[in-house]
PDB file of C-alpha atoms in Angstrom:
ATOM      1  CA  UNK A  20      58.519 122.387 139.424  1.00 62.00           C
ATOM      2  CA  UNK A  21      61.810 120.830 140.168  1.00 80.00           C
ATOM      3  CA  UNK A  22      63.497 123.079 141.970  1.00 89.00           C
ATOM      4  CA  UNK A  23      66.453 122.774 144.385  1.00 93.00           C
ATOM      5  CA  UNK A  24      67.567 124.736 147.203  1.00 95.00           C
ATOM      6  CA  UNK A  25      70.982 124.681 149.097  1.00 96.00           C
ATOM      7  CA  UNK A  26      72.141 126.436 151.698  1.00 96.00           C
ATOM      8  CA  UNK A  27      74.168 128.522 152.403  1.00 96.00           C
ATOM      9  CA  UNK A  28      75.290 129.566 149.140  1.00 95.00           C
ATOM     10  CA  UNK A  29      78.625 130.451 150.415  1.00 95.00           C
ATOM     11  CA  UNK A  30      80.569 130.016 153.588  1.00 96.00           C
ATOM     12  CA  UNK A  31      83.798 131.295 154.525  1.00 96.00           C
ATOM     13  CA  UNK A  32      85.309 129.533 157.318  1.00 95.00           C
ATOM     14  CA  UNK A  33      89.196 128.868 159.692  1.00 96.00           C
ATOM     15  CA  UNK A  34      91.415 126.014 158.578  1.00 96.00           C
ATOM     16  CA  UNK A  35      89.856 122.959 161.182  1.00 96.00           C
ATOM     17  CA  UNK A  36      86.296 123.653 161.548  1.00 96.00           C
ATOM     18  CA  UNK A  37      83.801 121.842 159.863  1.00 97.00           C
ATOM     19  CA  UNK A  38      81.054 123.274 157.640  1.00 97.00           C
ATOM     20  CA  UNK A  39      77.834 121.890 156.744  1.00 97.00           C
ATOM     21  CA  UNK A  40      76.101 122.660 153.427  1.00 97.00           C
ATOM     22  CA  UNK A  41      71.615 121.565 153.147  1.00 97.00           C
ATOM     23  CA  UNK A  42      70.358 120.514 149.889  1.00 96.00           C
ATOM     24  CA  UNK A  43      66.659 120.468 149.824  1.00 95.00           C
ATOM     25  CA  UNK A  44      64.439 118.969 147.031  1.00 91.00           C
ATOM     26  CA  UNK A  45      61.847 122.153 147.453  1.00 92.00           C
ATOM     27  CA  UNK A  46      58.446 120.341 145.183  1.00 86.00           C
ATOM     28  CA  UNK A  47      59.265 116.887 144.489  1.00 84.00           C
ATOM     29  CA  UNK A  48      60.199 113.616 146.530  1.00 85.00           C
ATOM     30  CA  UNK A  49      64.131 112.992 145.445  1.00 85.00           C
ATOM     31  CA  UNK A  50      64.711 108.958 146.170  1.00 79.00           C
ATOM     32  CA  UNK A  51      68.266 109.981 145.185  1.00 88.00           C
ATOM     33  CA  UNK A  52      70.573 113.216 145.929  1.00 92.00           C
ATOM     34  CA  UNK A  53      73.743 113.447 144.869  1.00 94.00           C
ATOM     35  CA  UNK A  54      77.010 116.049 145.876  1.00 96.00           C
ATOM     36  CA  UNK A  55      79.446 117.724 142.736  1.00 95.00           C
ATOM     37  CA  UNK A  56      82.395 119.672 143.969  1.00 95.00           C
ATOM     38  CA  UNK A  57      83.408 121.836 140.453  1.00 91.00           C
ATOM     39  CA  UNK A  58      86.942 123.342 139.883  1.00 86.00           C
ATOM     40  CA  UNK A  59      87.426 125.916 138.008  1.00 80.00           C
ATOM     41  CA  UNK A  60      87.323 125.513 134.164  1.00 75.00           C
ATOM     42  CA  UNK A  61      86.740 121.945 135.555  1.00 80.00           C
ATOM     43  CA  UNK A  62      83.456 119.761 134.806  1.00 80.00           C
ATOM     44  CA  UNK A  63      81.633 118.296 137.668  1.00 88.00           C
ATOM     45  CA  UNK A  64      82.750 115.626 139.791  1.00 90.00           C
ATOM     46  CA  UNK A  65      80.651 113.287 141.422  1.00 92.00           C
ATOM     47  CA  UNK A  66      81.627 113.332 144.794  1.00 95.00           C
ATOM     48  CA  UNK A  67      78.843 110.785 146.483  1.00 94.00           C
ATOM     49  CA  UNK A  68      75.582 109.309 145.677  1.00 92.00           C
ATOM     50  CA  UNK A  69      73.160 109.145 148.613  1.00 90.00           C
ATOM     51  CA  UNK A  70      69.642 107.377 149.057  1.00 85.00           C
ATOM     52  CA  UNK A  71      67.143 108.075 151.600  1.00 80.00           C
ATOM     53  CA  UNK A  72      67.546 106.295 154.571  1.00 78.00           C
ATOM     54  CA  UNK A  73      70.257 104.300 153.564  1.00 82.00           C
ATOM     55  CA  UNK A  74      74.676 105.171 153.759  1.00 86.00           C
ATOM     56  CA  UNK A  75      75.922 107.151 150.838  1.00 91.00           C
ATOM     57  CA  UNK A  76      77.970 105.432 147.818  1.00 92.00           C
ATOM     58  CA  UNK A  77      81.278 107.513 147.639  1.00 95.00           C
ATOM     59  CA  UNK A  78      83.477 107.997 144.753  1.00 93.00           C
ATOM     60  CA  UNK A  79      86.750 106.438 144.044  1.00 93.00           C
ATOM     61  CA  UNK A  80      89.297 108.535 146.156  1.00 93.00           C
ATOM     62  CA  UNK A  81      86.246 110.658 147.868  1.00 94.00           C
ATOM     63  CA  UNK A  82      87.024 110.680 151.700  1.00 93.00           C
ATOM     64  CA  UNK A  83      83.972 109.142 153.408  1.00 92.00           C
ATOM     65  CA  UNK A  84      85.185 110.144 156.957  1.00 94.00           C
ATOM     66  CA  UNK A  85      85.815 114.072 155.612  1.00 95.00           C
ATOM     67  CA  UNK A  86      82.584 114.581 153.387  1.00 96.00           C
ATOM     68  CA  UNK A  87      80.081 113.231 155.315  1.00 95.00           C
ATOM     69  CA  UNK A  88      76.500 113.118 153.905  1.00 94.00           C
ATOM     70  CA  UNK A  89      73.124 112.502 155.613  1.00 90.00           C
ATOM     71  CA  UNK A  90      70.186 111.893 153.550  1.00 87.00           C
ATOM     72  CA  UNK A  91      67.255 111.203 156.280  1.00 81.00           C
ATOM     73  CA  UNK A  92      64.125 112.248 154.472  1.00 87.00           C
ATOM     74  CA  UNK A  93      62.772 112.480 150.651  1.00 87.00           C
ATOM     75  CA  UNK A  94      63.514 115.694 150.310  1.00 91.00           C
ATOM     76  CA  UNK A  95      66.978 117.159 152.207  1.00 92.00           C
ATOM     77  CA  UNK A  96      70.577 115.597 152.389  1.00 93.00           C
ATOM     78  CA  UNK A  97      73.587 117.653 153.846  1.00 95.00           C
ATOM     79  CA  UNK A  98      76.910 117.303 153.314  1.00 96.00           C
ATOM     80  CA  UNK A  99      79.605 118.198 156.111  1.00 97.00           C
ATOM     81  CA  UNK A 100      83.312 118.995 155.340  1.00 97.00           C
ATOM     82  CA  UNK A 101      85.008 117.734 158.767  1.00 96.00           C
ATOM     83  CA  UNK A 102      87.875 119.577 159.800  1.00 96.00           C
ATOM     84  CA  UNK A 103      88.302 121.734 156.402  1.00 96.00           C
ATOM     85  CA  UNK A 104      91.930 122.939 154.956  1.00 95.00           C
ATOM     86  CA  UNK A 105      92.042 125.163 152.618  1.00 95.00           C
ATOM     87  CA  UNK A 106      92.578 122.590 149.438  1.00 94.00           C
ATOM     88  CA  UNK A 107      88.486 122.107 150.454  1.00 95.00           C
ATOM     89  CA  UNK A 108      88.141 125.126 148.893  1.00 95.00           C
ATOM     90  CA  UNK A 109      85.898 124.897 146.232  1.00 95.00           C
ATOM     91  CA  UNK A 110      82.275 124.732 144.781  1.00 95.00           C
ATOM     92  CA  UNK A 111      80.179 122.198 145.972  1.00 97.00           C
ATOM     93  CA  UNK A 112      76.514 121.733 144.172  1.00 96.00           C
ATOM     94  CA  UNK A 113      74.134 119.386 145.036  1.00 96.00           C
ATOM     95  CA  UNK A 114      70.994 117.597 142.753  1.00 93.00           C
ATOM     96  CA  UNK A 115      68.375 115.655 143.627  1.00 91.00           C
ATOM     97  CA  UNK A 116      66.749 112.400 140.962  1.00 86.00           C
ATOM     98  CA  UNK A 117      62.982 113.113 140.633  1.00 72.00           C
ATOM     99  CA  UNK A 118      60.645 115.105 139.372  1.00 58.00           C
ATOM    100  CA  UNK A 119      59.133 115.667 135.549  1.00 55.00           C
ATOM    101  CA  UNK A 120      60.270 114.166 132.881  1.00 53.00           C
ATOM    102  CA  UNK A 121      60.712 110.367 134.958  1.00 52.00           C
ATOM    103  CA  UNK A 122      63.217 110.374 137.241  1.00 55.00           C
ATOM    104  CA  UNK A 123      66.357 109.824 134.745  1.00 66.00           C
ATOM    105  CA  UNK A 124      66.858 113.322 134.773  1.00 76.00           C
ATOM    106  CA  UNK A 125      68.793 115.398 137.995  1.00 85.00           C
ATOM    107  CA  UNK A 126      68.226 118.639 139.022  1.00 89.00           C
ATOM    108  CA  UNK A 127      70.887 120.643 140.134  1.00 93.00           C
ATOM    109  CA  UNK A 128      70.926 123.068 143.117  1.00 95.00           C
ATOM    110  CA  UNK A 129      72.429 126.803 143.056  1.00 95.00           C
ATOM    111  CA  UNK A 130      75.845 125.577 144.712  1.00 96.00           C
ATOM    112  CA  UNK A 131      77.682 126.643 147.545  1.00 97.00           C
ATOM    113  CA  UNK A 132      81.270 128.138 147.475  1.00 96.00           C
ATOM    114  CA  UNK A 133      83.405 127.229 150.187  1.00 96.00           C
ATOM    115  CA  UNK A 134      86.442 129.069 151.010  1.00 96.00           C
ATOM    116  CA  UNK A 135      88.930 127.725 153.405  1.00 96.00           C
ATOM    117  CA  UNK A 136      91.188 130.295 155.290  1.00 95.00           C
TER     118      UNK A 136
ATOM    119  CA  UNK B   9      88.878 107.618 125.983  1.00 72.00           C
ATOM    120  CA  UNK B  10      86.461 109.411 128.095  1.00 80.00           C
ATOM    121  CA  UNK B  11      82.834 108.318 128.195  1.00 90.00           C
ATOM    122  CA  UNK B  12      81.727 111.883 126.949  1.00 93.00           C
ATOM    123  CA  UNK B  13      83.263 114.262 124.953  1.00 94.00           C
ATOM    124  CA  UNK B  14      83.043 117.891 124.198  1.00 94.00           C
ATOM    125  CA  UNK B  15      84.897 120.200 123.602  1.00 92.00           C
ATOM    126  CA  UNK B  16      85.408 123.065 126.263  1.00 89.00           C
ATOM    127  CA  UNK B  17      85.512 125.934 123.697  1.00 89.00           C
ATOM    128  CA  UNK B  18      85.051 128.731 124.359  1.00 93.00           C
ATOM    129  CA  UNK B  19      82.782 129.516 121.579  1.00 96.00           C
ATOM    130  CA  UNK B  20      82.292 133.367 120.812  1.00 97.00           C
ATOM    131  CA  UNK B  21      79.381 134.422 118.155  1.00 97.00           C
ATOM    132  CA  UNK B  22      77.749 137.627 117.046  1.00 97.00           C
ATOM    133  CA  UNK B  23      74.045 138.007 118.758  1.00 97.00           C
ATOM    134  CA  UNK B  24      71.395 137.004 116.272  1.00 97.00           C
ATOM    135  CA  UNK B  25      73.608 133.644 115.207  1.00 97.00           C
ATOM    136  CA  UNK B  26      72.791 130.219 114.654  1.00 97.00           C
ATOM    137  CA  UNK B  27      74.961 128.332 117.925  1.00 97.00           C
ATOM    138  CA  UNK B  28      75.531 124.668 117.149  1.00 97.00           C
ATOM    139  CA  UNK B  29      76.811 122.371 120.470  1.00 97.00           C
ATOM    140  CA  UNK B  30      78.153 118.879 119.980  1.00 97.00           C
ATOM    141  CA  UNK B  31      79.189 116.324 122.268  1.00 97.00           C
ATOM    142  CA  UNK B  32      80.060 112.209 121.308  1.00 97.00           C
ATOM    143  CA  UNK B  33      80.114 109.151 123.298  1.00 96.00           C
ATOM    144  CA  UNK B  34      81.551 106.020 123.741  1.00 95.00           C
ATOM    145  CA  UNK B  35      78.833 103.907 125.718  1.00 93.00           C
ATOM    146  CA  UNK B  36      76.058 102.676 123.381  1.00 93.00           C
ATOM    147  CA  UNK B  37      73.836 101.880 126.356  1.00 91.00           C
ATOM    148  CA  UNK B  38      73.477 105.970 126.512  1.00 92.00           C
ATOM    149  CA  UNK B  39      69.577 106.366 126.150  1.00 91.00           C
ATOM    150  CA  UNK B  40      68.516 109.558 128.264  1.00 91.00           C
ATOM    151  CA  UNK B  41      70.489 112.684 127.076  1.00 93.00           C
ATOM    152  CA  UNK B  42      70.490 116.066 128.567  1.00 93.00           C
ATOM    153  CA  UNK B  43      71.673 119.733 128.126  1.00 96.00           C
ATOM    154  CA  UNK B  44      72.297 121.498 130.989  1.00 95.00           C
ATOM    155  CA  UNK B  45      72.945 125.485 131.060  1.00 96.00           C
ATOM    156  CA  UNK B  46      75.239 126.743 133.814  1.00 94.00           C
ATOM    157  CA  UNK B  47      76.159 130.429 134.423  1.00 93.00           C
ATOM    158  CA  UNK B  48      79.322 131.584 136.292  1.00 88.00           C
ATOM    159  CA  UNK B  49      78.927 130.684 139.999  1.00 85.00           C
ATOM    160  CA  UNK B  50      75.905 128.689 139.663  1.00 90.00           C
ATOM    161  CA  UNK B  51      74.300 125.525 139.315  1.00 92.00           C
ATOM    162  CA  UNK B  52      73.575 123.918 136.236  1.00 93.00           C
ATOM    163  CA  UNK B  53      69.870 124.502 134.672  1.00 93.00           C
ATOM    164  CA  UNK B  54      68.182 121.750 132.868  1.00 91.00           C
ATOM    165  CA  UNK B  55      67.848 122.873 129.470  1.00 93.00           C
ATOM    166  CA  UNK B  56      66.315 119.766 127.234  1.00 91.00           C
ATOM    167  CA  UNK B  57      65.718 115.932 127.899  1.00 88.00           C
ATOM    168  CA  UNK B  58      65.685 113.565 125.273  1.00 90.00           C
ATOM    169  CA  UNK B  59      64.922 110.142 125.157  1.00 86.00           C
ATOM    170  CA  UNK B  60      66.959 108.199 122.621  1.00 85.00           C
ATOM    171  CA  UNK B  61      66.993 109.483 118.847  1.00 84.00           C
ATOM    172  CA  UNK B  62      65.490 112.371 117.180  1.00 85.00           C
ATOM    173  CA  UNK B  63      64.894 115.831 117.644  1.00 91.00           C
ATOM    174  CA  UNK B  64      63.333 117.739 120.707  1.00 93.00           C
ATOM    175  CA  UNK B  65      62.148 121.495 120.006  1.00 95.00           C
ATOM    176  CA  UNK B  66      61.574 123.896 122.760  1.00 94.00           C
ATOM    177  CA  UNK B  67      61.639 127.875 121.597  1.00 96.00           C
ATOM    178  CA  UNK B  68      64.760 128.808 120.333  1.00 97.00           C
ATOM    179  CA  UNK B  69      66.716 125.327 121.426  1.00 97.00           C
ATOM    180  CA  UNK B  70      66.557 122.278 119.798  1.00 97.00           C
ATOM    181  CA  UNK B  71      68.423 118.942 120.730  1.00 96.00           C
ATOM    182  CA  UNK B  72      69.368 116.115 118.437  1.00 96.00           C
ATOM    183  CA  UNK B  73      70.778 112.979 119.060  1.00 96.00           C
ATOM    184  CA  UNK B  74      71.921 110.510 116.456  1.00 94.00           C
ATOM    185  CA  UNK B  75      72.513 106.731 118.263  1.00 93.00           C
ATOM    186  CA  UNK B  76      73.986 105.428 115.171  1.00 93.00           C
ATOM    187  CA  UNK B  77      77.129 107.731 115.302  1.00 94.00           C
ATOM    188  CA  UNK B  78      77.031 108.228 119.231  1.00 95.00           C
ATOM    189  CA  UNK B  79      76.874 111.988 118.694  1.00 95.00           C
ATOM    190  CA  UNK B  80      74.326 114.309 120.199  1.00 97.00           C
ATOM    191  CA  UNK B  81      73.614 118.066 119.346  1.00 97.00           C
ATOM    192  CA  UNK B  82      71.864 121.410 120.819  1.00 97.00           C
ATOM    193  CA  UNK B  83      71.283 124.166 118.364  1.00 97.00           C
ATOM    194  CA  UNK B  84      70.558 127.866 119.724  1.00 98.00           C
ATOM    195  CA  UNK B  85      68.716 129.997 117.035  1.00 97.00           C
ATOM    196  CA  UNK B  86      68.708 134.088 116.851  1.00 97.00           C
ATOM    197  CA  UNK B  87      71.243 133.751 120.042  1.00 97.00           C
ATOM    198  CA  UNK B  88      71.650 136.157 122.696  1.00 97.00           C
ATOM    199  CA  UNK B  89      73.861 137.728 125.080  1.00 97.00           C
ATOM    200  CA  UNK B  90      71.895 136.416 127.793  1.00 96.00           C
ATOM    201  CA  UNK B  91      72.623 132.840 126.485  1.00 97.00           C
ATOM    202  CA  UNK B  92      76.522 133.333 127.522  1.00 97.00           C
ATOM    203  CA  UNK B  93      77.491 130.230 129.876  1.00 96.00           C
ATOM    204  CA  UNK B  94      78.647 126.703 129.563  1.00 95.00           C
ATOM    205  CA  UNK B  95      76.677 124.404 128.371  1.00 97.00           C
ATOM    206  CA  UNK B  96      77.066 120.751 129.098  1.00 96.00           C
ATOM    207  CA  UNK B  97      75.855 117.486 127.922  1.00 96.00           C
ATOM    208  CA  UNK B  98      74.701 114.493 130.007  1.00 93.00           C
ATOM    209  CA  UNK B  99      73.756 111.149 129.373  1.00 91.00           C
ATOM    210  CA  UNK B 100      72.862 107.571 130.981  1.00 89.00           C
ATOM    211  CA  UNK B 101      71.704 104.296 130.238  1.00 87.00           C
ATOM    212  CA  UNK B 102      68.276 104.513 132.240  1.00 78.00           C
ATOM    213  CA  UNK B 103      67.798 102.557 135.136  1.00 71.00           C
ATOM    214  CA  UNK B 104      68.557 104.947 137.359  1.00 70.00           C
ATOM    215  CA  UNK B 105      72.626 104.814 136.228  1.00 74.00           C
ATOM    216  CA  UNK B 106      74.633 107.377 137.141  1.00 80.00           C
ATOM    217  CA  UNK B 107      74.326 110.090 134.618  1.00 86.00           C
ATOM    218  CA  UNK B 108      77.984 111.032 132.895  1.00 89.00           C
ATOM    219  CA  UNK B 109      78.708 114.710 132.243  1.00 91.00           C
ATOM    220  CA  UNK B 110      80.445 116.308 129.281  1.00 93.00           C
ATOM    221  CA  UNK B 111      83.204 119.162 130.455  1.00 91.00           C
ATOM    222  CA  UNK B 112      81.218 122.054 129.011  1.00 93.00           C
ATOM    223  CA  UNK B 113      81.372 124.180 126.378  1.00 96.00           C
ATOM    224  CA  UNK B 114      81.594 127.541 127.312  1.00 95.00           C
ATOM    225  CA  UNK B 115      79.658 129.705 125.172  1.00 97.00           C
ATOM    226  CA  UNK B 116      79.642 133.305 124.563  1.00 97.00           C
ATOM    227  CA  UNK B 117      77.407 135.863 122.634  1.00 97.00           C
ATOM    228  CA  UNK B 118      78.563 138.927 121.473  1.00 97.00           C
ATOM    229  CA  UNK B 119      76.140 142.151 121.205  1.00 95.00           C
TER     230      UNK B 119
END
């Protein structure tokens, strides 16, 4: 149980276009996803919190208007990189709140890498 | 000071050893601690969930976490290649409060 798709799992893309990255909550009802974007060598930042049917809670320096996350049902929230440059480049992972044990506990998606030509 | 710390390593041990992973915090609200396993180019994998002090045992892992000095533990017994990645420690207060992340410690097994 638990388990947490995204898709694609990497995407290479032009300078300007914008890319959209699904996170899907595959056996369990997530109240609460939430979007990483890793660095190399780097720990995982919390980009933006989001909460079904209601607007995502973004980070301290997080662009709303370039990362911008839907969560409309219990189970999927996306995440689109508007107009990407290549300093987008990175690894993005999503996890969704939920499951077993209670809900303290996030479970983390494979990831997509995102490469920005 | 950071919330959580650990430190990044990396760790190399012979396969077969006794892997010991530490990470301390600051915020004594900290009740729900996690170890999370991630391999290169992937997500992280839940590994153990505690809840507050004592010990948790599951197969060859087993967490600790010690309120009273802020300092949490995961032990990996007879270790294996196969458990080469980073491993990193999480923590919240409950409530549904954002969990805080360690860095990792990046861990590897030698044959």
């Amino acid at each position: 149980g638990a388990v947490v798709s995204q898709h694609p799992s990497w995407v290479i893309c032009k300078s300007g276009t914008s890319v959209k990255i699904e996170c899907r909550s595959l056996d369990f009802q997530a109240t609460t996803m939430f979007w990483y974007r890793q660095f190399p060598k780097q720990s995982l930042m919390l980009m933006a919190t989001s909460n079904e049917g209601s607007k995502a809670t973004y980070e301290q320096g997080v662009e709303k208007d370039k990362f911008l996350i839907n969560h409309a049902s219990l189970t999927l929230s996306t995440l689109t990189v508007t107009s990407a440059h290549p300093e987008d480049s990175s690894f993005y992972i999503c996890s969704a709140r939920g499951g077993t044990p209670p809900g303290e506990t996030q479970y983390f998606g494979p990831g997509t890498r995102l490469l920005v030509l | 000071q950071k919330e959580v710390e650990q430190d990044p390593g990396p760790l190399s041990v012979p396969e077969g050893a006794i892997v010991s992973l530490n990470c301390t915090y600051s915020n004594s609200a900290f009740q729900y601690f996690m170890w999370y396993r991630q391999y290169s180019r992937k997500g992280p994998e839940l590994l153990m969930y505690t809840y507050s002090s004592g010990n948790k045992e599951d197969g060859r892992f087993t967490a600790q976490v010690d309120k009273s000095s802020k300092y949490i533990s995961l032990f990996i017994r007879d270790s294996q290649p196969s458990d080469s990645a980073t491993y990193l420690c999480a923590m919240s207060a409950g409530g549904y409060q954002k969990v805080t992340f360690g860095i990792g410690t990046k861990l590897q097994v030698i044959p």
